[in-house]
CSV table of N, CA, C and O in Angstrom, one decimal:
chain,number,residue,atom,x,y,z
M,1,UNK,N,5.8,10.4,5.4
M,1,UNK,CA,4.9,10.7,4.4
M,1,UNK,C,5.3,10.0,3.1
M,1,UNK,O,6.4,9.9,2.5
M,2,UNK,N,3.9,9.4,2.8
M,2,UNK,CA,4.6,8.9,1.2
M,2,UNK,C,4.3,9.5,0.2
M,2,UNK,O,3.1,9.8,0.1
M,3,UNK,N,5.3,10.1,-0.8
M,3,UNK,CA,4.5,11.1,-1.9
M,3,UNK,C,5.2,10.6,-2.8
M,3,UNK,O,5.9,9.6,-2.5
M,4,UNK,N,5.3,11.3,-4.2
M,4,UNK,CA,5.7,10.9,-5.4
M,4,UNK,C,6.6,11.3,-5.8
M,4,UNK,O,6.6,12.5,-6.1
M,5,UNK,N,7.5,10.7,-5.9
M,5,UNK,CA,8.9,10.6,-6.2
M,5,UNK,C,9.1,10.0,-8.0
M,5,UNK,O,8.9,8.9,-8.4
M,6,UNK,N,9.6,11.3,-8.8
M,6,UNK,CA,10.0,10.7,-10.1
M,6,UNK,C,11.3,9.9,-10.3
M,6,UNK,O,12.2,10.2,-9.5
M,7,UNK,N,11.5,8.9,-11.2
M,7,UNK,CA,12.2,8.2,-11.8
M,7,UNK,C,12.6,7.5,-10.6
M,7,UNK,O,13.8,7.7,-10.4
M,8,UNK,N,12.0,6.5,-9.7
M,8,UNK,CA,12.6,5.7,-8.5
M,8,UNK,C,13.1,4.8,-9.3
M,8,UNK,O,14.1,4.2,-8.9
M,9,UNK,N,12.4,4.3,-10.5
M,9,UNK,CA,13.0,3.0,-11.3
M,9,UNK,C,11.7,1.8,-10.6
M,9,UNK,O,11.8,0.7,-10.0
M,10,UNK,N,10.8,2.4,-10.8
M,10,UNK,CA,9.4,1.5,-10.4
M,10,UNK,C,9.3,0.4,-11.4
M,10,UNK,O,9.9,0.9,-12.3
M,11,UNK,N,8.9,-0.7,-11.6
M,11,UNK,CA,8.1,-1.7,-12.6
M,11,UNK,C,7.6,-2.3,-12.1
M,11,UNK,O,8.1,-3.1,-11.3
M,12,UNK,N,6.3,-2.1,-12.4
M,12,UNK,CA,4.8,-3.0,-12.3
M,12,UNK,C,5.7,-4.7,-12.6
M,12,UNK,O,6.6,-5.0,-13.4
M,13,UNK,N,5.1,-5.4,-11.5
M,13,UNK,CA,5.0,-6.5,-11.7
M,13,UNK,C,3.7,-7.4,-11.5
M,13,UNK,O,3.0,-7.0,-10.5
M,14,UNK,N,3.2,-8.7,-12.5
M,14,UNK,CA,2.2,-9.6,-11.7
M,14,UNK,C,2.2,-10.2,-10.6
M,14,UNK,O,3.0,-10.9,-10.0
M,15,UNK,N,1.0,-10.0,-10.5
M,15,UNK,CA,0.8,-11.1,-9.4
M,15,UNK,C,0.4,-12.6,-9.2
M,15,UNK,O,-0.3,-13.1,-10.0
M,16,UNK,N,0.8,-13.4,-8.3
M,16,UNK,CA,0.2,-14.9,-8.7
M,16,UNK,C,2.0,-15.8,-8.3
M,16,UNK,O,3.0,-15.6,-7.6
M,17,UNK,N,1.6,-16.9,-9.2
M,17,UNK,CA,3.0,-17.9,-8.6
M,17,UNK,C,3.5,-17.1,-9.6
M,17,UNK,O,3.0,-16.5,-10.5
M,18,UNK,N,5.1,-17.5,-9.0
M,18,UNK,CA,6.2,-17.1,-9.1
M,18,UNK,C,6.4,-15.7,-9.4
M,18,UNK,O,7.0,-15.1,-10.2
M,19,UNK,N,5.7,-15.4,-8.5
M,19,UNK,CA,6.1,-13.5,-8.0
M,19,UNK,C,7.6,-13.4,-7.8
M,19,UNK,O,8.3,-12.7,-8.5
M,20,UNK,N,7.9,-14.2,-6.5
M,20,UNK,CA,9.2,-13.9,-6.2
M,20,UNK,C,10.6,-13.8,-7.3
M,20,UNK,O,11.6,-13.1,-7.4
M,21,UNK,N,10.0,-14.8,-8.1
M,21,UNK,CA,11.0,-15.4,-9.4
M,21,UNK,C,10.7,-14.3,-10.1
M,21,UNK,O,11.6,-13.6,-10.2
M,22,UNK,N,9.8,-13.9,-10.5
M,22,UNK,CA,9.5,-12.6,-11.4
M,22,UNK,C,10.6,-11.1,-10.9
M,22,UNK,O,11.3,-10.3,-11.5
M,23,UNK,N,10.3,-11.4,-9.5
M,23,UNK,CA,10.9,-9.8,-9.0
M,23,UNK,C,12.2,-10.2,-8.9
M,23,UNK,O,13.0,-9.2,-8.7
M,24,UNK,N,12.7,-11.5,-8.8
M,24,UNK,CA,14.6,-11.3,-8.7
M,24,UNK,C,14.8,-11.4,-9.9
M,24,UNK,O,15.9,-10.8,-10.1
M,25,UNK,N,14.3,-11.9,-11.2
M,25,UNK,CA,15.1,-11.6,-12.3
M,25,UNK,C,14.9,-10.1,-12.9
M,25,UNK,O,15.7,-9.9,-13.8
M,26,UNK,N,14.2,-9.1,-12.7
M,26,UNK,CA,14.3,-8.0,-12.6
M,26,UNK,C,15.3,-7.1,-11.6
M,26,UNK,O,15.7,-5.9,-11.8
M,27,UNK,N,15.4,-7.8,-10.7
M,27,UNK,CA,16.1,-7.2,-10.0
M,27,UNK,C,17.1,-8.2,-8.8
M,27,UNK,O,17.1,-8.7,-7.6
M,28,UNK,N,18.1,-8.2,-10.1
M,28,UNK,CA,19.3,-9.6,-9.6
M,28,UNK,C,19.9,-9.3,-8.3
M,28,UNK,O,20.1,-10.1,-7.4
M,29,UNK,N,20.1,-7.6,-8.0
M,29,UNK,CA,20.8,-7.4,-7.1
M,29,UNK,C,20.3,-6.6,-6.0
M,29,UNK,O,20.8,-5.6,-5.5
M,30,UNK,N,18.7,-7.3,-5.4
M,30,UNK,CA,18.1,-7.3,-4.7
M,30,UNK,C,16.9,-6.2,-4.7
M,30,UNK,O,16.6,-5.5,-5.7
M,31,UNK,N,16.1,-6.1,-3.4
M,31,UNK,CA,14.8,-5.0,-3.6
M,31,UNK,C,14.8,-4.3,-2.7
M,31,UNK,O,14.5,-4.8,-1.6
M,32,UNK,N,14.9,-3.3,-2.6
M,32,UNK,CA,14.6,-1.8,-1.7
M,32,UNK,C,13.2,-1.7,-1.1
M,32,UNK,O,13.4,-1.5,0.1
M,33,UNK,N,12.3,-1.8,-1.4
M,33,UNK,CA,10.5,-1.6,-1.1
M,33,UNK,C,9.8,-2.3,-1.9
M,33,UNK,O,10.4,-2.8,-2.9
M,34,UNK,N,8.4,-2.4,-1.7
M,34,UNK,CA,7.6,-3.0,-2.3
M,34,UNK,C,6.5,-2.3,-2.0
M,34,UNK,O,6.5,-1.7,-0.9
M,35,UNK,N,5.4,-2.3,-2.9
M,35,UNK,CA,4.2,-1.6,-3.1
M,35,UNK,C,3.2,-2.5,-3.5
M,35,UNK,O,3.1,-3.0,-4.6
M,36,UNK,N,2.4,-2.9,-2.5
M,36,UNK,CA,1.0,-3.6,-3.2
M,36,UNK,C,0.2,-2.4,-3.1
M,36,UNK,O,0.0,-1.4,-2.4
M,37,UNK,N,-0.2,-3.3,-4.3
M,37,UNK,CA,-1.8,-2.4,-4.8
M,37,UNK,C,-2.8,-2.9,-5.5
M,37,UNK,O,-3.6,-2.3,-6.2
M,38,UNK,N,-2.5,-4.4,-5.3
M,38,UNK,CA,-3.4,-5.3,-5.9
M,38,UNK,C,-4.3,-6.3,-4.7
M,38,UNK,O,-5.3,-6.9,-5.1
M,39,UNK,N,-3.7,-6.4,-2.8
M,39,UNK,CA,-4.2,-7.0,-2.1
M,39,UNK,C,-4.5,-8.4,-2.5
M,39,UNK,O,-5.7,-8.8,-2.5
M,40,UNK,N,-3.3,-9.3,-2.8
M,40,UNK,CA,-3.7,-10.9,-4.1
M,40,UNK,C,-2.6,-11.9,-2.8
M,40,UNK,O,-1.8,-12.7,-3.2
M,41,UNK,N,-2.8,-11.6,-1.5
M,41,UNK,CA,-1.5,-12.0,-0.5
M,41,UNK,C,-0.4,-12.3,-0.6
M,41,UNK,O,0.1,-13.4,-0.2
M,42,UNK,N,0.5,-11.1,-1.5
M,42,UNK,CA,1.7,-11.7,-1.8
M,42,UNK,C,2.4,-10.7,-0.5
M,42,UNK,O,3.6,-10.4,-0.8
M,43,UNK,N,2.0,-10.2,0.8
M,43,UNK,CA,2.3,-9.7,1.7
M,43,UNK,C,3.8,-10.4,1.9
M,43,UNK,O,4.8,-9.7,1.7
M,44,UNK,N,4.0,-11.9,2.4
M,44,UNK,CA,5.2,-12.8,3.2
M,44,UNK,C,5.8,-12.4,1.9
M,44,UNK,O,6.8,-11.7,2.1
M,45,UNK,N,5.6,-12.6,0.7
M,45,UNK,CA,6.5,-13.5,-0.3
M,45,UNK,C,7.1,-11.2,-0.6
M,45,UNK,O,8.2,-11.4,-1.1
M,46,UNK,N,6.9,-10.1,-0.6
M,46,UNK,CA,6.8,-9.2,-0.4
M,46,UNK,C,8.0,-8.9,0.5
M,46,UNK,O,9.1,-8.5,0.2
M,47,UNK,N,7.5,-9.2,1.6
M,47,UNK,CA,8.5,-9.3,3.0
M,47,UNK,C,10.0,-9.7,2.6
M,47,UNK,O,11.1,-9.1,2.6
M,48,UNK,N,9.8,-11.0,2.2
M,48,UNK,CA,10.8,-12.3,1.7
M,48,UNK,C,11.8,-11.2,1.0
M,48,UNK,O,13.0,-11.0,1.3
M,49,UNK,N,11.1,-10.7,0.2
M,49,UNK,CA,12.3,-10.2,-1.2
M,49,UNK,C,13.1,-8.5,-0.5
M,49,UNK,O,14.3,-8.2,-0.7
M,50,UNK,N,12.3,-8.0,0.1
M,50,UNK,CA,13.1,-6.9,0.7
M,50,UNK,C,13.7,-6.6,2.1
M,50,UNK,O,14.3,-5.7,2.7
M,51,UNK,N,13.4,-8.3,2.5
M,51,UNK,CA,14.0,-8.4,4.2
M,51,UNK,C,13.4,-7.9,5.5
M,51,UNK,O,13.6,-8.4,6.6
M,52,UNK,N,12.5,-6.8,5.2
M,52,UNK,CA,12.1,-6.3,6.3
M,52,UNK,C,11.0,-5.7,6.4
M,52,UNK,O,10.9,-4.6,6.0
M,53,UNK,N,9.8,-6.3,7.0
M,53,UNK,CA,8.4,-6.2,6.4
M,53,UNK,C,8.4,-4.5,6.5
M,53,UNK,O,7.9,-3.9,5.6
M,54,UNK,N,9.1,-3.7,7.7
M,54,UNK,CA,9.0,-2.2,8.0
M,54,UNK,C,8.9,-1.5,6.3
M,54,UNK,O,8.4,-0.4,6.2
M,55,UNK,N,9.5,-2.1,5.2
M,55,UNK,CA,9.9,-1.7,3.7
M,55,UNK,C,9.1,-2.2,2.9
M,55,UNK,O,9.3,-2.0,1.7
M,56,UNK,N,7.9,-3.0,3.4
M,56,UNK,CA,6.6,-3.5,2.3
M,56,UNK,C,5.2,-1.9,2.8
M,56,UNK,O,5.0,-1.3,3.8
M,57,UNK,N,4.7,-1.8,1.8
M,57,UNK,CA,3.3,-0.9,2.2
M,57,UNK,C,2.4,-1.9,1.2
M,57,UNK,O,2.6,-2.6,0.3
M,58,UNK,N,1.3,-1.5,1.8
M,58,UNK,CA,-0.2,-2.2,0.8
M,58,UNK,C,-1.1,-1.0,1.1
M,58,UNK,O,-1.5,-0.3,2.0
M,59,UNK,N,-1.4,-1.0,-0.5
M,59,UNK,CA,-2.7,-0.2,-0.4
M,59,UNK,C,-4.0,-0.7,-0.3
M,59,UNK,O,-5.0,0.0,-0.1
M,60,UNK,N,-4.1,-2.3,-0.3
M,60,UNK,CA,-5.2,-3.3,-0.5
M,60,UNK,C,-5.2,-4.6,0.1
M,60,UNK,O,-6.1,-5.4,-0.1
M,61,UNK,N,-4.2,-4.8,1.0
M,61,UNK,CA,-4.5,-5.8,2.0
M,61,UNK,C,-4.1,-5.2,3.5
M,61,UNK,O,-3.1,-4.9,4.1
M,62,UNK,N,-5.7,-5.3,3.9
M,62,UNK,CA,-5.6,-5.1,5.4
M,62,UNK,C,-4.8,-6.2,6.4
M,62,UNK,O,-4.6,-6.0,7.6
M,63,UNK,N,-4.6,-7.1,5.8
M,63,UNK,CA,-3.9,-8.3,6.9
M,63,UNK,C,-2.1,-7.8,6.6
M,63,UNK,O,-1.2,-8.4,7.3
M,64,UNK,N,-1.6,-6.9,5.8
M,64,UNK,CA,-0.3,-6.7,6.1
M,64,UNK,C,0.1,-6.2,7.3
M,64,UNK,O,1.2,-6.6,7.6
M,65,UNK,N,-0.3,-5.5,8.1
M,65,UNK,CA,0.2,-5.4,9.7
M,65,UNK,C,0.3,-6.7,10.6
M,65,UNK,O,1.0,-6.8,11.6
M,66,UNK,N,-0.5,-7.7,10.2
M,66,UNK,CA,-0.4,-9.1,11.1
M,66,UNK,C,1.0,-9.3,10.4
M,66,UNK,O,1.6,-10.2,11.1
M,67,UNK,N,1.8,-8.8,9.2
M,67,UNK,CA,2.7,-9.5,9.0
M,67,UNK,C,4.3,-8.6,9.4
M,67,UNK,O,5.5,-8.9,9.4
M,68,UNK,N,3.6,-7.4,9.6
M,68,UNK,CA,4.8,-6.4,10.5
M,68,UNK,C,4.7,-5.1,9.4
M,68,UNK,O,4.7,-4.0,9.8
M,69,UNK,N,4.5,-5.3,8.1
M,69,UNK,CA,4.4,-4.4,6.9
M,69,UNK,C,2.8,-3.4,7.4
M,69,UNK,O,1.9,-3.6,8.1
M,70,UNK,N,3.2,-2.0,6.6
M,70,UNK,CA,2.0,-1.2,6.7
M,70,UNK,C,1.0,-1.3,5.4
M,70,UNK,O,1.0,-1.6,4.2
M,71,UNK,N,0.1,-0.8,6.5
M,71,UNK,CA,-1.6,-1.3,5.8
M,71,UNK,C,-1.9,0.7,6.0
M,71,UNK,O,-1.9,1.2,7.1
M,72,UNK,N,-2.1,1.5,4.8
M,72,UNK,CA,-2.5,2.8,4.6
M,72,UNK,C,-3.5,2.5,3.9
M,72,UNK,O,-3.5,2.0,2.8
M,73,UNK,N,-4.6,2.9,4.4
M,73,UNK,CA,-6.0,3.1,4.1
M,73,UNK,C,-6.5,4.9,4.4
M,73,UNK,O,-5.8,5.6,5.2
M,74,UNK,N,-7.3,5.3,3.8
M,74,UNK,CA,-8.2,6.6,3.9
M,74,UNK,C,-7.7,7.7,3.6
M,74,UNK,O,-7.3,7.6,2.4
M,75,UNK,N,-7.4,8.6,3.8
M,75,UNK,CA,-7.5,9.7,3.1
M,75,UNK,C,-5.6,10.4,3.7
M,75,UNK,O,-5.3,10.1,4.9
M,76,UNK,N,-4.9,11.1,3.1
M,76,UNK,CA,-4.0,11.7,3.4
M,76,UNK,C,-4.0,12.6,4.2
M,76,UNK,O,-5.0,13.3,4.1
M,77,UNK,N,-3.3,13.0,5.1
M,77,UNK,CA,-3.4,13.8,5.6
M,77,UNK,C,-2.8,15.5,4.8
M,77,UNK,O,-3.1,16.7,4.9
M,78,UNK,N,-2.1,15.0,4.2
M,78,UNK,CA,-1.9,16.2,2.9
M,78,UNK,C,-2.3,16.1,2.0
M,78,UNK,O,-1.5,16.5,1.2
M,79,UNK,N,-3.4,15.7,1.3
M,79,UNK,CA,-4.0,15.0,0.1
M,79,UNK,C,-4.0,16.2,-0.9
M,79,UNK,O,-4.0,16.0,-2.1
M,80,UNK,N,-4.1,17.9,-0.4
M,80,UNK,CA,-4.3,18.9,-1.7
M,80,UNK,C,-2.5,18.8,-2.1
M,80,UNK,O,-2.1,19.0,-3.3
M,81,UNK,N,-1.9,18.5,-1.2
M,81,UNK,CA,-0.6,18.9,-1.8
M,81,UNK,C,0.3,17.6,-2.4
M,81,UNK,O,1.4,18.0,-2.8
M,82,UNK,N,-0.1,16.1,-2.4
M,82,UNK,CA,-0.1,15.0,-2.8
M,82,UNK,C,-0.6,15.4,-4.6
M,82,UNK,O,0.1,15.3,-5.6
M,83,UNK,N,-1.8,15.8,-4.4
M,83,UNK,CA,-2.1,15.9,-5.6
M,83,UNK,C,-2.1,17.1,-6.5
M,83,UNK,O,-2.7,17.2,-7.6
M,84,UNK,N,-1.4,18.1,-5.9
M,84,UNK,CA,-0.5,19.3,-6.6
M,84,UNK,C,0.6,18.6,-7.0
M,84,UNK,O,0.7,18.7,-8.2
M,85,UNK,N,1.2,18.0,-6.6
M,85,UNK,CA,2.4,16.7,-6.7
M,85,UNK,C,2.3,16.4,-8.3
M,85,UNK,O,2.8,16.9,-9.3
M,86,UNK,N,1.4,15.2,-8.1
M,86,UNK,CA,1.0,14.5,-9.2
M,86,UNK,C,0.6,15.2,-10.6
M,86,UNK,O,1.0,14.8,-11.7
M,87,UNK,N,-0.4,16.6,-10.4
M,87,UNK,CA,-0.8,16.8,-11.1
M,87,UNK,C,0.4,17.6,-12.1
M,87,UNK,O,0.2,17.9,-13.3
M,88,UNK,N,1.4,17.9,-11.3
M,88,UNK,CA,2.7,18.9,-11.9
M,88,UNK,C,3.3,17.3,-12.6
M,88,UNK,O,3.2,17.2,-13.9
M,89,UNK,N,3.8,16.4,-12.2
M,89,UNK,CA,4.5,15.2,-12.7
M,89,UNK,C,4.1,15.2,-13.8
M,89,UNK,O,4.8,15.3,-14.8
M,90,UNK,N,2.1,14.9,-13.7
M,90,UNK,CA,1.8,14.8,-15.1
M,90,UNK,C,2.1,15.8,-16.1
M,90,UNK,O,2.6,15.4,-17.1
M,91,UNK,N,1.7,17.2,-15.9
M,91,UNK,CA,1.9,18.1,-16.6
M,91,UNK,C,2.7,17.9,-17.3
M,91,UNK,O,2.4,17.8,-18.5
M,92,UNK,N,4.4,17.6,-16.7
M,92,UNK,CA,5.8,17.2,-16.9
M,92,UNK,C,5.8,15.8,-17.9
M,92,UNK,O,6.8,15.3,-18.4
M,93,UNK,N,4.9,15.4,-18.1
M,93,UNK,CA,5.0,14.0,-19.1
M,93,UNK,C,5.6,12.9,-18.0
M,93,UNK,O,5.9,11.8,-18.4
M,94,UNK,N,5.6,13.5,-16.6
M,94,UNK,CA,6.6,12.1,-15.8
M,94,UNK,C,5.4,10.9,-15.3
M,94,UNK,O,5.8,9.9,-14.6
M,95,UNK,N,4.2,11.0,-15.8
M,95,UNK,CA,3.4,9.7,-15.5
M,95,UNK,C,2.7,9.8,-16.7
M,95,UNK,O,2.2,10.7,-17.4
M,96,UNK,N,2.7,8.5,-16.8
M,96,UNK,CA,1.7,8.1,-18.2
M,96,UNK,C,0.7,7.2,-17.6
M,96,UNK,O,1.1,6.3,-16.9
M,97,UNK,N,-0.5,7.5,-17.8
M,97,UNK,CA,-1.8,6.3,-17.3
M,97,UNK,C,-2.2,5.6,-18.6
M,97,UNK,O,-2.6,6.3,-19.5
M,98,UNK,N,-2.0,4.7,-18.7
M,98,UNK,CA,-2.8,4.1,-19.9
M,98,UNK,C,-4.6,4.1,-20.0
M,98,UNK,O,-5.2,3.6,-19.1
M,99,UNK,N,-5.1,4.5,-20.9
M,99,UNK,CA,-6.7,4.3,-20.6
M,99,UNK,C,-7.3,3.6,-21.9
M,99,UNK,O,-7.1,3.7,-23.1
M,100,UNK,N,-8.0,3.0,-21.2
M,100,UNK,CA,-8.8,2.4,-22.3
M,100,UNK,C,-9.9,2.3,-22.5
M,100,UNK,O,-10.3,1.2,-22.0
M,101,UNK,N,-10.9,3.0,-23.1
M,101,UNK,CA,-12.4,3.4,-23.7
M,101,UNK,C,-13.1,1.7,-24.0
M,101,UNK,O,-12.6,0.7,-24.3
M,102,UNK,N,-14.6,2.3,-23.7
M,102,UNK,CA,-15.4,1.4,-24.1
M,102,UNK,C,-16.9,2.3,-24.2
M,102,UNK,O,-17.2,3.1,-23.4
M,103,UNK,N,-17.6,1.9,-25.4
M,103,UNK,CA,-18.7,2.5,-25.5
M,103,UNK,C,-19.9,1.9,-24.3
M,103,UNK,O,-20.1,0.8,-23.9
M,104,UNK,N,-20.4,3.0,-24.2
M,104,UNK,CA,-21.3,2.6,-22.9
M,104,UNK,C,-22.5,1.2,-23.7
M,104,UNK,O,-23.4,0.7,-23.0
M,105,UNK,N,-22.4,1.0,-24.4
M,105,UNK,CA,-22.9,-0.5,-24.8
M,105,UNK,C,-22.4,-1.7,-24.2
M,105,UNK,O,-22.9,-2.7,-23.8
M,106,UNK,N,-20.9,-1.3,-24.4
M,106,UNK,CA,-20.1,-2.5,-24.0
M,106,UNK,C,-19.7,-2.3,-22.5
M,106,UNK,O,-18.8,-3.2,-22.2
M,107,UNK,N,-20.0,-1.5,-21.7
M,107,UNK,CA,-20.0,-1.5,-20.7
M,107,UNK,C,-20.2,-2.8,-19.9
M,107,UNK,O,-19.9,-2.7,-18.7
M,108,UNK,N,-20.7,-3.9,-20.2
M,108,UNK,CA,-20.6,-5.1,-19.4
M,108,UNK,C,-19.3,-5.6,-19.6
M,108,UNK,O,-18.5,-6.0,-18.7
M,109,UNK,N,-19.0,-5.6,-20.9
M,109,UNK,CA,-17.5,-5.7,-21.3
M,109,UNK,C,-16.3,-5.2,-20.1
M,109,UNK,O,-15.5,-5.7,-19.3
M,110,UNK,N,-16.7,-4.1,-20.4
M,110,UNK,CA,-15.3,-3.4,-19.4
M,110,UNK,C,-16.1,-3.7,-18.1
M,110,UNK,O,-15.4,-2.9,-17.4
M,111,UNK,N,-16.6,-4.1,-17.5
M,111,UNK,CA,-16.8,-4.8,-15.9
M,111,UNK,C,-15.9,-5.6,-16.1
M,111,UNK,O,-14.7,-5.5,-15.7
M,112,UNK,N,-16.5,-7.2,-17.1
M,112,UNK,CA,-15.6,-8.3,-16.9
M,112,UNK,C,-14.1,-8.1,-17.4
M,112,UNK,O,-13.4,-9.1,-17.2
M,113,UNK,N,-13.5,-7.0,-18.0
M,113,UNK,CA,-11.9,-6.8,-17.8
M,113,UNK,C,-11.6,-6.3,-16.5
M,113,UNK,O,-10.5,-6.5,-15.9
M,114,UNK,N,-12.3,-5.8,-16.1
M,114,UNK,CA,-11.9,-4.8,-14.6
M,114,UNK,C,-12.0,-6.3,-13.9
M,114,UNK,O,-10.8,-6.6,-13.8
M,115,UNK,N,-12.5,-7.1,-13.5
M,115,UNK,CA,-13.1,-7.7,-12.6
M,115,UNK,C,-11.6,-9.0,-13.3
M,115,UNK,O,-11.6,-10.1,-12.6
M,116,UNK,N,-10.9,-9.0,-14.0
M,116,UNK,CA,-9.9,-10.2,-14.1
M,116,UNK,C,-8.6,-9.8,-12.9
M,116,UNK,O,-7.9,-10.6,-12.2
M,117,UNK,N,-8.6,-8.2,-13.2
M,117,UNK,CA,-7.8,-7.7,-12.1
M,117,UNK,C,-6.6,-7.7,-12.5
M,117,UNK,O,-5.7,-7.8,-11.6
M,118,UNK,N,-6.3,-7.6,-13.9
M,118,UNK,CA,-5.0,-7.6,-14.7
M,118,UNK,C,-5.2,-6.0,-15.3
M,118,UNK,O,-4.3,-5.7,-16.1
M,119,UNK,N,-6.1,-5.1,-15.1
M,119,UNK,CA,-6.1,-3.8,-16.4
M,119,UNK,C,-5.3,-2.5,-16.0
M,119,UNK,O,-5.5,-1.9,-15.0
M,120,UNK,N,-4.4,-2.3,-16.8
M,120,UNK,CA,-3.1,-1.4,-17.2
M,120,UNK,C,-3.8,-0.1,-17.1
M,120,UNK,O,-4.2,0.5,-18.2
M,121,UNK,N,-3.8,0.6,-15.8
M,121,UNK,CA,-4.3,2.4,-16.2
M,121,UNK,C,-5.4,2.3,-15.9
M,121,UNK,O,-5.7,1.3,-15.3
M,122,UNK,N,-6.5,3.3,-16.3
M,122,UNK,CA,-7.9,3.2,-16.2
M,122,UNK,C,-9.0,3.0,-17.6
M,122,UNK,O,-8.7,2.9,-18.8
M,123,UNK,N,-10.6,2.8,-17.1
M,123,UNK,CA,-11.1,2.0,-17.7
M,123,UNK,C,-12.0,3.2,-18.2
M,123,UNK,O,-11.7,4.3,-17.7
M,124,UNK,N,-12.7,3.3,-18.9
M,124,UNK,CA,-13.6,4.5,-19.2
M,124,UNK,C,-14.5,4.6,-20.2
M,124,UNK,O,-14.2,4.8,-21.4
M,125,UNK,N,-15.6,4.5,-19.8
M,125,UNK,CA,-17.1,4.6,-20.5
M,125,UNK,C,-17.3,5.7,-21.2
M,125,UNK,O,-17.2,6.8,-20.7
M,126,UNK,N,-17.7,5.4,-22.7
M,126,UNK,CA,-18.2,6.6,-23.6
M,126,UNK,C,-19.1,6.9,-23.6
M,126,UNK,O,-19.8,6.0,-24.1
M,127,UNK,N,-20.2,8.3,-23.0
M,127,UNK,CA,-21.1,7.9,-23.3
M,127,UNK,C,-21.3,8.9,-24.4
M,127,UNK,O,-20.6,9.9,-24.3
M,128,UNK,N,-22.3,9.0,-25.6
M,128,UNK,CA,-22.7,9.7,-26.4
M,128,UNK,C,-23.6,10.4,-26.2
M,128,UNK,O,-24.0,11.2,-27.1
């Protein structure tokens, strides 16, 4: 099972060229796991950095099993107690989501940020 584990020493990294370069100067002295959650096929280069596709997961590309890594899609099989999890972390100040508002005017706005596939946390329409 995968559930939520505080202080693993997580950082978001981009995606795109020089992923790999990105994730060893963060981490000179190699990588434990990898987490996609963007599905952008950095699956091989993913593999590459932690040795053993068995230690990549994707939450968004279904072609990671063609590369030996797991592909988790649908629903938890513990999902009330996943999200008793989370909801206690948060409580605890141990996750921060960044959010960022938009008046339901500009609502075409926040599509085209959503849609670059770069946005930090979630997105959220005001309505009045």
């Amino acid at each position: 099972m995968f559930g939520c584990v505080p202080r693993l020493r997580v950082t978001p990294v981009r995606y795109g060229p020089g992923l790999v370069q990105r994730i060893a100067a963060l981490a000179p002295q190699g990588v434990d796991a990898a987490l996609d959650v963007a599905g952008h096929g950095a699956i091989a280069d993913l593999i590459r950095l932690v040795g053993r596709p068995e230690r990549v997961i994707s939450l968004a590309d279904a072609t990671a099993e063609q590369l030996g890594a797991h592909f988790l899609s649908g629903e938890p099989a513990d999902l009330p107690g996943i999200l008793t999890e989370v909801a206690a972390l948060a409580a605890a100040g141990e996750i921060n989501v960044p959010i960022t508002t938009y008046p339901l005017v500009s609502a075409a706005d926040a599509h085209v940020a959503s849609e670059t596939g770069h946005v930090r946390g979630k997105l959220v329409l005001l309505v009045d």
